[in-house]
Amino acid sequence: MKILVINTGSSSIKYQLIDMPSEKVICHGIIERIGEKDAILKYKTDKIAFENSLDIADHNVGLTLIAKLLQDEENGVITKASDIDIVGHRVVHGGNTFATTTLITDAVKAKIKELSKLAPLHNPGNLQGIILAEQLFAEAKQIAVFDTAFHQTLPLVARKYAIPNSLFDQGIQVYGFHGTSHKYVSEQAIAYLKKQDTKIITIHLGNGCSMTAIENGKSIDHSMGFTPSNGLIMGTRSGDIDHALIFYLVETLGYSLEKVNKLLLKESGMLGLTGHSDLRDIQNAAENGDKSCQLALEMNAYRIKKYIGAYTAAMNGIDAIVFTAGIGENSAPLRKMVCINMNCLGIQLDNHKNEIRSKKLAEINMEDAKVKILVIPTNEELEIAKQAYGLGG
């Protein structure tokens, strides 16, 4: 059975064509920097691999291009669209409605659209991907896997906000995000540690960033909340701020609510601090002496440190921290900045191991460190394929 997995991020589309249940990857790739004129397309099969830079205006253009590549006479891996049995979609916000993997219907799409107001950078793109995939792969089952599902285990003390209970009854609570990634890498970490009684902190660092405290395989706290906008400093999102700042911007500085929303979601974070949203550009500038980029990296690492401390306290201990996603897996400098001066918690980085690039699980702590520091490549696409196969296979 061929399952095409579409993982739509705020500025990217990851894709994999996977044969199930063998889990063999037939084709995989990514489109990055969607919305920019220098977007990057990567495409790889057993026979060919290439990377192009081109103008990709939006997610629709990107997904259409992926569909054409899959069926390309020279480099494609399927002969016709009907060769795809299932299209598995990552959907960021499922609210309280979707706690499990779900077959997509008109009612499901309507709910995803309704929840877009809670994840405006993600759910609209997720929904666009679903609608276009229904057209491009009309005979395939369309199945949604929700980022919020893994965090259904959050206890009330972590899930509720200190606001009137009536608002909690209306669904205002911590939902948590990047759940598919946190679930996948935590399971890999548990298997590596070879014990079930575990206390792990997973650190997902990409254009969007989040952290999860995972005790015995279950999410018990998470850095994002009602929407995927708070917590860590991200590519264009501010992360944690004093909510009174919003009222000050509106009432004193004359901002409209629409302008505030745009400011905090699309003009803040690393972009607001440096003028760049891509960490690779920021690291290069920092190495060349750019003070604003250097400070932004320090702020980013400092925020992560604070969450590590908080989650260690919440779990009364820690066995491992896990770095994952594009930045977490590839930025040795940021990992070093996070782990330095953390020996009070038993976190001790081996600088040599940290510099070694690997596409597999890597342990980068010092040999006698009490806490494992793991770099685990996330594979949300495989996790989505497994869940989609379990429902529709």
Short mmCIF file of C-alpha atoms in Angstrom, two decimals:
data_model
loop_
_atom_site.label_atom_id
_atom_site.label_comp_id
_atom_site.label_asym_id
_atom_site.label_seq_id
_atom_site.Cartn_x
_atom_site.Cartn_y
_atom_site.Cartn_z
CA MET A 1 0.00 0.00 0.00
CA LYS A 2 1.37 3.41 -1.02
CA ILE A 3 0.79 6.25 1.45
CA LEU A 4 1.72 9.81 0.52
CA VAL A 5 2.35 11.85 3.66
CA ILE A 6 2.02 15.61 3.46
CA ASN A 7 3.42 17.55 6.40
CA THR A 8 2.55 21.20 5.87
CA GLY A 9 4.38 23.66 8.11
CA SER A 10 3.95 27.40 8.27
CA SER A 11 6.58 27.92 5.53
CA SER A 12 7.31 24.40 4.30
CA ILE A 13 5.92 21.16 2.92
CA LYS A 14 7.65 17.92 3.83
CA TYR A 15 6.54 14.89 1.85
CA GLN A 16 7.23 11.19 1.77
CA LEU A 17 5.81 8.38 -0.29
CA ILE A 18 5.97 5.30 1.93
CA ASP A 19 5.15 1.68 1.22
CA MET A 20 3.23 0.19 4.14
CA PRO A 21 3.47 -1.92 6.15
CA SER A 22 7.13 -2.40 5.12
CA GLU A 23 7.81 1.30 5.96
CA LYS A 24 10.05 1.56 2.89
CA VAL A 25 10.47 5.15 1.77
CA ILE A 26 9.95 5.32 -2.00
CA CYS A 27 10.48 9.06 -2.32
CA HIS A 28 10.94 12.00 0.01
CA GLY A 29 11.71 15.68 -0.01
CA ILE A 30 10.82 19.11 1.21
CA ILE A 31 9.91 22.55 -0.02
CA GLU A 32 11.27 25.28 2.28
CA ARG A 33 10.80 29.05 2.41
CA ILE A 34 7.37 28.95 0.79
CA GLY A 35 6.23 32.47 -0.06
CA GLU A 36 9.74 33.61 -0.96
CA LYS A 37 11.34 33.91 -4.38
CA ASP A 38 14.27 31.74 -3.33
CA ALA A 39 12.24 28.79 -2.04
CA ILE A 40 14.14 25.50 -1.93
CA LEU A 41 12.82 22.26 -3.44
CA LYS A 42 14.44 18.93 -2.54
CA TYR A 43 13.45 15.64 -4.16
CA LYS A 44 15.04 12.23 -3.63
CA THR A 45 14.41 8.64 -4.70
CA ASP A 46 16.67 5.58 -4.81
CA LYS A 47 17.81 6.66 -8.28
CA ILE A 48 17.97 10.44 -8.21
CA ALA A 49 18.37 13.39 -5.88
CA PHE A 50 18.30 17.09 -6.69
CA GLU A 51 17.76 20.49 -5.15
CA ASN A 52 16.43 23.59 -6.90
CA SER A 53 15.84 27.18 -5.88
CA LEU A 54 12.68 28.71 -7.32
CA ASP A 55 9.75 31.03 -6.66
CA ILE A 56 6.94 29.17 -4.85
CA ALA A 57 4.20 31.62 -3.94
CA ASP A 58 2.10 29.45 -1.64
CA HIS A 59 1.33 25.93 -0.46
CA ASN A 60 -0.98 25.23 -3.42
CA VAL A 61 1.82 25.89 -5.89
CA GLY A 62 4.16 23.71 -3.83
CA LEU A 63 1.82 20.73 -3.53
CA THR A 64 0.94 20.85 -7.23
CA LEU A 65 4.66 20.75 -8.02
CA ILE A 66 5.14 17.73 -5.74
CA ALA A 67 2.30 15.87 -7.47
CA LYS A 68 3.88 16.54 -10.87
CA LEU A 69 7.27 15.33 -9.69
CA LEU A 70 5.83 12.07 -8.37
CA GLN A 71 4.32 11.36 -11.82
CA ASP A 72 7.17 12.74 -13.91
CA GLU A 73 8.01 10.43 -16.84
CA GLU A 74 11.75 10.59 -16.21
CA ASN A 75 12.12 10.96 -12.42
CA GLY A 76 8.70 10.02 -11.04
CA VAL A 77 7.87 7.04 -8.81
CA ILE A 78 4.23 6.45 -9.77
CA THR A 79 2.60 6.19 -13.17
CA LYS A 80 -0.77 7.68 -12.26
CA ALA A 81 -2.43 9.46 -9.35
CA SER A 82 -4.57 6.44 -8.50
CA ASP A 83 -1.40 4.56 -7.47
CA ILE A 84 -1.66 6.48 -4.18
CA ASP A 85 -3.91 4.58 -1.76
CA ILE A 86 -3.89 7.01 1.17
CA VAL A 87 -2.84 10.61 1.63
CA GLY A 88 -1.93 11.25 5.28
CA HIS A 89 -2.10 14.87 6.36
CA ARG A 90 -0.53 16.60 9.32
CA VAL A 91 -3.10 18.97 10.84
CA VAL A 92 -1.90 21.27 13.59
CA HIS A 93 -4.99 22.09 15.64
CA GLY A 94 -7.68 19.54 16.41
CA GLY A 95 -9.11 21.26 19.46
CA ASN A 96 -11.09 18.95 21.72
CA THR A 97 -12.84 17.45 18.71
CA PHE A 98 -10.07 15.23 17.35
CA ALA A 99 -8.14 13.11 19.83
CA THR A 100 -7.27 10.37 17.34
CA THR A 101 -6.36 9.85 13.68
CA THR A 102 -9.41 10.70 11.57
CA LEU A 103 -10.81 9.93 8.10
CA ILE A 104 -11.40 13.28 6.42
CA THR A 105 -14.99 14.16 5.52
CA ASP A 106 -16.71 17.45 4.72
CA ALA A 107 -17.57 17.79 8.40
CA VAL A 108 -13.93 17.26 9.39
CA LYS A 109 -12.79 19.89 6.90
CA ALA A 110 -15.36 22.33 8.24
CA LYS A 111 -14.05 21.82 11.77
CA ILE A 112 -10.43 22.23 10.67
CA LYS A 113 -11.45 25.51 9.04
CA GLU A 114 -13.24 26.60 12.20
CA LEU A 115 -10.13 25.85 14.25
CA SER A 116 -8.00 27.95 11.87
CA LYS A 117 -8.57 30.96 14.10
CA LEU A 118 -6.57 29.12 16.78
CA ALA A 119 -3.72 28.18 14.41
CA PRO A 120 -3.79 30.86 11.70
CA LEU A 121 -0.27 30.09 10.43
CA HIS A 122 -0.97 26.37 10.06
CA ASN A 123 -4.55 25.11 9.80
CA PRO A 124 -5.33 27.16 6.67
CA GLY A 125 -2.30 25.63 4.92
CA ASN A 126 -3.21 22.18 6.22
CA LEU A 127 -6.73 22.60 4.86
CA GLN A 128 -5.44 23.87 1.50
CA GLY A 129 -3.29 20.76 1.28
CA ILE A 130 -6.27 18.51 1.99
CA ILE A 131 -8.52 20.20 -0.56
CA LEU A 132 -5.86 20.12 -3.27
CA ALA A 133 -4.90 16.52 -2.46
CA GLU A 134 -8.54 15.52 -2.86
CA GLN A 135 -8.35 16.92 -6.40
CA LEU A 136 -4.90 15.60 -7.28
CA PHE A 137 -5.42 12.13 -5.72
CA ALA A 138 -9.17 11.75 -6.01
CA GLU A 139 -9.28 7.98 -5.46
CA ALA A 140 -7.14 7.99 -2.31
CA LYS A 141 -8.44 8.03 1.25
CA GLN A 142 -7.60 11.31 2.93
CA ILE A 143 -6.63 10.89 6.58
CA ALA A 144 -5.71 13.54 9.17
CA VAL A 145 -3.25 13.16 12.04
CA PHE A 146 -3.51 15.99 14.56
CA ASP A 147 -0.59 17.65 16.36
CA THR A 148 -2.76 18.18 19.42
CA ALA A 149 -3.65 14.49 19.89
CA PHE A 150 -0.46 13.49 21.75
CA HIS A 151 -1.10 16.15 24.38
CA GLN A 152 -4.53 14.86 25.39
CA THR A 153 -2.78 13.34 28.43
CA LEU A 154 -1.90 16.74 29.93
CA PRO A 155 -3.16 16.79 33.53
CA LEU A 156 -5.59 19.52 34.56
CA VAL A 157 -2.90 21.38 36.52
CA ALA A 158 -0.99 21.89 33.26
CA ARG A 159 -3.97 22.14 30.93
CA LYS A 160 -6.05 24.82 32.66
CA TYR A 161 -5.43 28.56 32.66
CA ALA A 162 -6.05 30.58 35.82
CA ILE A 163 -9.14 32.24 34.34
CA PRO A 164 -12.85 31.68 35.13
CA ASN A 165 -13.85 28.02 34.91
CA SER A 166 -16.66 28.91 32.50
CA LEU A 167 -14.04 29.69 29.85
CA PHE A 168 -12.43 26.28 30.30
CA ASP A 169 -15.88 24.80 29.74
CA GLN A 170 -15.90 26.67 26.42
CA GLY A 171 -12.68 25.00 25.34
CA ILE A 172 -10.11 27.61 26.33
CA GLN A 173 -7.16 25.55 27.57
CA VAL A 174 -3.64 24.36 26.73
CA TYR A 175 -3.79 22.07 23.70
CA GLY A 176 -0.14 21.59 22.78
CA PHE A 177 1.38 21.16 19.33
CA HIS A 178 4.08 19.35 17.33
CA GLY A 179 2.63 16.28 18.99
CA THR A 180 3.47 13.89 16.17
CA SER A 181 7.13 14.88 16.37
CA HIS A 182 7.29 14.81 20.17
CA LYS A 183 5.61 11.38 20.20
CA TYR A 184 7.96 9.92 17.60
CA VAL A 185 11.25 11.10 19.13
CA SER A 186 10.18 10.31 22.69
CA GLU A 187 9.42 6.73 21.67
CA GLN A 188 12.84 6.53 20.02
CA ALA A 189 14.45 7.89 23.19
CA ILE A 190 12.59 5.45 25.45
CA ALA A 191 13.74 2.54 23.28
CA TYR A 192 17.33 3.85 23.43
CA LEU A 193 17.26 4.26 27.20
CA LYS A 194 15.92 0.71 27.48
CA LYS A 195 13.54 1.44 30.30
CA GLN A 196 9.89 2.42 30.57
CA ASP A 197 10.08 4.55 33.72
CA THR A 198 11.45 7.65 32.02
CA LYS A 199 11.52 11.41 32.39
CA ILE A 200 12.33 13.06 29.08
CA ILE A 201 12.26 16.61 27.72
CA THR A 202 11.85 16.81 23.94
CA ILE A 203 12.94 20.03 22.24
CA HIS A 204 11.48 20.54 18.75
CA LEU A 205 13.30 23.43 17.07
CA GLY A 206 12.29 24.51 13.60
CA ASN A 207 10.59 27.62 12.25
CA GLY A 208 8.09 26.76 14.98
CA CYS A 209 9.57 25.65 18.31
CA SER A 210 8.17 23.80 21.29
CA MET A 211 9.15 21.65 24.26
CA THR A 212 7.36 18.81 26.00
CA ALA A 213 7.83 17.18 29.38
CA ILE A 214 7.19 13.46 28.85
CA GLU A 215 6.88 11.12 31.81
CA ASN A 216 6.61 7.39 31.14
CA GLY A 217 5.76 8.08 27.51
CA LYS A 218 2.96 10.57 28.21
CA SER A 219 2.93 14.31 27.64
CA ILE A 220 2.50 16.04 31.00
CA ASP A 221 3.44 19.63 30.11
CA HIS A 222 4.11 21.60 26.94
CA SER A 223 5.44 25.04 26.05
CA MET A 224 2.74 26.00 23.57
CA GLY A 225 -0.83 26.51 24.69
CA PHE A 226 -4.23 27.48 23.31
CA THR A 227 -2.53 28.29 20.02
CA PRO A 228 0.96 27.47 18.66
CA SER A 229 2.20 30.99 19.40
CA ASN A 230 3.58 31.05 22.93
CA GLY A 231 6.54 29.43 24.64
CA LEU A 232 9.91 29.48 22.90
CA ILE A 233 11.22 32.18 20.56
CA MET A 234 10.45 31.07 17.00
CA GLY A 235 11.18 32.12 13.43
CA THR A 236 8.52 34.83 13.27
CA ARG A 237 6.54 34.25 16.50
CA SER A 238 7.39 35.98 19.75
CA GLY A 239 6.71 33.13 22.12
CA ASP A 240 6.01 34.12 25.73
CA ILE A 241 5.11 37.77 26.33
CA ASP A 242 3.21 39.72 28.98
CA HIS A 243 -0.37 39.72 27.64
CA ALA A 244 -0.79 43.32 28.87
CA LEU A 245 1.58 44.30 26.06
CA ILE A 246 -1.28 43.72 23.62
CA PHE A 247 -3.47 46.29 25.43
CA TYR A 248 -0.59 48.77 25.52
CA LEU A 249 -0.02 48.42 21.77
CA VAL A 250 -3.71 48.98 21.08
CA GLU A 251 -4.68 51.60 23.66
CA THR A 252 -1.45 53.62 23.87
CA LEU A 253 0.40 53.12 20.59
CA GLY A 254 -2.72 52.97 18.41
CA TYR A 255 -2.23 49.52 16.89
CA SER A 256 -5.27 47.73 15.50
CA LEU A 257 -5.91 44.19 16.77
CA GLU A 258 -5.18 42.92 13.26
CA LYS A 259 -1.82 44.70 13.28
CA VAL A 260 -0.96 43.31 16.72
CA ASN A 261 -1.81 39.79 15.56
CA LYS A 262 0.40 40.19 12.50
CA LEU A 263 3.19 41.68 14.63
CA LEU A 264 3.27 38.79 17.11
CA LEU A 265 2.82 35.96 14.61
CA LYS A 266 4.66 37.09 11.50
CA GLU A 267 6.99 39.96 12.42
CA SER A 268 8.44 38.92 15.78
CA GLY A 269 10.68 36.12 17.03
CA MET A 270 14.05 35.83 15.34
CA LEU A 271 12.80 37.91 12.39
CA GLY A 272 11.89 40.81 14.66
CA LEU A 273 15.19 40.57 16.51
CA THR A 274 17.50 40.19 13.52
CA GLY A 275 15.70 40.80 10.24
CA HIS A 276 16.10 37.09 9.41
CA SER A 277 13.72 34.21 10.12
CA ASP A 278 16.03 31.40 8.99
CA LEU A 279 18.47 30.33 11.71
CA ARG A 280 21.13 29.46 9.14
CA ASP A 281 21.26 33.10 8.06
CA ILE A 282 21.29 34.26 11.68
CA GLN A 283 24.15 31.94 12.66
CA ASN A 284 26.21 33.06 9.67
CA ALA A 285 25.66 36.70 10.56
CA ALA A 286 26.46 36.06 14.23
CA GLU A 287 29.73 34.37 13.30
CA ASN A 288 30.59 37.46 11.26
CA GLY A 289 30.09 39.73 14.26
CA ASP A 290 26.46 40.83 13.96
CA LYS A 291 25.55 41.84 17.53
CA SER A 292 21.78 41.61 17.07
CA CYS A 293 22.09 38.07 15.74
CA GLN A 294 24.40 37.07 18.57
CA LEU A 295 21.95 38.42 21.14
CA ALA A 296 18.99 36.71 19.44
CA LEU A 297 20.74 33.34 19.64
CA GLU A 298 21.53 33.93 23.32
CA MET A 299 17.90 34.85 23.99
CA ASN A 300 16.72 31.75 22.15
CA ALA A 301 18.98 29.47 24.18
CA TYR A 302 18.11 31.22 27.44
CA ARG A 303 14.38 30.62 26.90
CA ILE A 304 15.02 26.92 26.25
CA LYS A 305 17.15 26.66 29.40
CA LYS A 306 14.30 28.09 31.49
CA TYR A 307 11.89 25.46 30.21
CA ILE A 308 14.38 22.67 30.85
CA GLY A 309 14.64 23.81 34.45
CA ALA A 310 10.89 24.11 34.87
CA TYR A 311 10.14 20.70 33.39
CA THR A 312 12.89 19.01 35.40
CA ALA A 313 11.26 20.41 38.52
CA ALA A 314 7.77 19.36 37.36
CA MET A 315 8.92 15.77 36.82
CA ASN A 316 11.23 15.74 39.87
CA GLY A 317 14.13 14.61 37.71
CA ILE A 318 15.30 14.06 34.17
CA ASP A 319 16.79 11.11 32.28
CA ALA A 320 17.33 12.73 28.87
CA ILE A 321 16.83 15.82 26.77
CA VAL A 322 16.18 15.35 23.07
CA PHE A 323 16.97 17.86 20.31
CA THR A 324 14.99 17.39 17.12
CA ALA A 325 13.59 19.05 13.96
CA GLY A 326 15.54 21.14 11.46
CA ILE A 327 17.32 23.42 13.92
CA GLY A 328 17.55 20.96 16.79
CA GLU A 329 19.13 18.32 14.58
CA ASN A 330 21.52 20.58 12.66
CA SER A 331 22.54 23.54 14.83
CA ALA A 332 25.51 22.46 16.94
CA PRO A 333 26.09 26.08 18.08
CA LEU A 334 22.58 26.46 19.49
CA ARG A 335 22.72 23.06 21.21
CA LYS A 336 25.99 24.14 22.84
CA MET A 337 24.47 27.43 23.99
CA VAL A 338 21.54 25.58 25.54
CA CYS A 339 23.63 22.97 27.35
CA ILE A 340 26.44 25.14 28.67
CA ASN A 341 26.43 25.78 32.43
CA MET A 342 23.70 23.20 33.03
CA ASN A 343 25.81 20.78 35.05
CA CYS A 344 23.67 21.56 38.13
CA LEU A 345 21.02 19.38 36.46
CA GLY A 346 23.50 16.74 35.30
CA ILE A 347 23.52 18.07 31.73
CA GLN A 348 27.10 17.98 30.38
CA LEU A 349 27.75 18.32 26.66
CA ASP A 350 30.64 16.64 24.85
CA ASN A 351 31.70 19.39 22.46
CA HIS A 352 33.40 17.00 20.03
CA LYS A 353 30.37 14.72 19.76
CA ASN A 354 28.13 17.76 19.36
CA GLU A 355 29.99 18.81 16.20
CA ILE A 356 29.60 15.44 14.46
CA ARG A 357 26.71 15.51 11.98
CA SER A 358 24.61 12.39 11.82
CA LYS A 359 21.31 11.37 10.28
CA LYS A 360 20.78 8.80 13.02
CA LEU A 361 20.17 8.99 16.76
CA ALA A 362 23.29 10.39 18.42
CA GLU A 363 24.29 10.68 22.06
CA ILE A 364 26.30 13.88 22.57
CA ASN A 365 26.71 14.07 26.35
CA MET A 366 29.93 13.38 28.24
CA GLU A 367 30.45 9.75 29.17
CA ASP A 368 29.91 10.24 32.91
CA ALA A 369 26.99 12.69 32.58
CA LYS A 370 23.87 11.85 34.58
CA VAL A 371 21.54 13.08 31.84
CA LYS A 372 21.60 11.84 28.27
CA ILE A 373 21.69 14.52 25.58
CA LEU A 374 20.26 12.98 22.43
CA VAL A 375 19.90 14.28 18.89
CA ILE A 376 17.10 12.32 17.25
CA PRO A 377 15.99 13.09 13.69
CA THR A 378 12.25 13.45 13.79
CA ASN A 379 10.17 11.48 11.32
CA GLU A 380 6.69 12.89 11.56
CA GLU A 381 5.98 11.50 8.11
CA LEU A 382 6.63 7.90 9.16
CA GLU A 383 4.55 8.39 12.30
CA ILE A 384 1.71 9.82 10.21
CA ALA A 385 2.00 6.90 7.74
CA LYS A 386 1.84 4.37 10.57
CA GLN A 387 -1.23 6.00 12.07
CA ALA A 388 -2.91 6.41 8.67
CA TYR A 389 -2.23 2.79 7.79
CA GLY A 390 -3.66 1.72 11.13
CA LEU A 391 -6.91 3.50 10.31
CA GLY A 392 -7.23 3.06 6.55
CA GLY A 393 -5.01 0.12 5.67
#
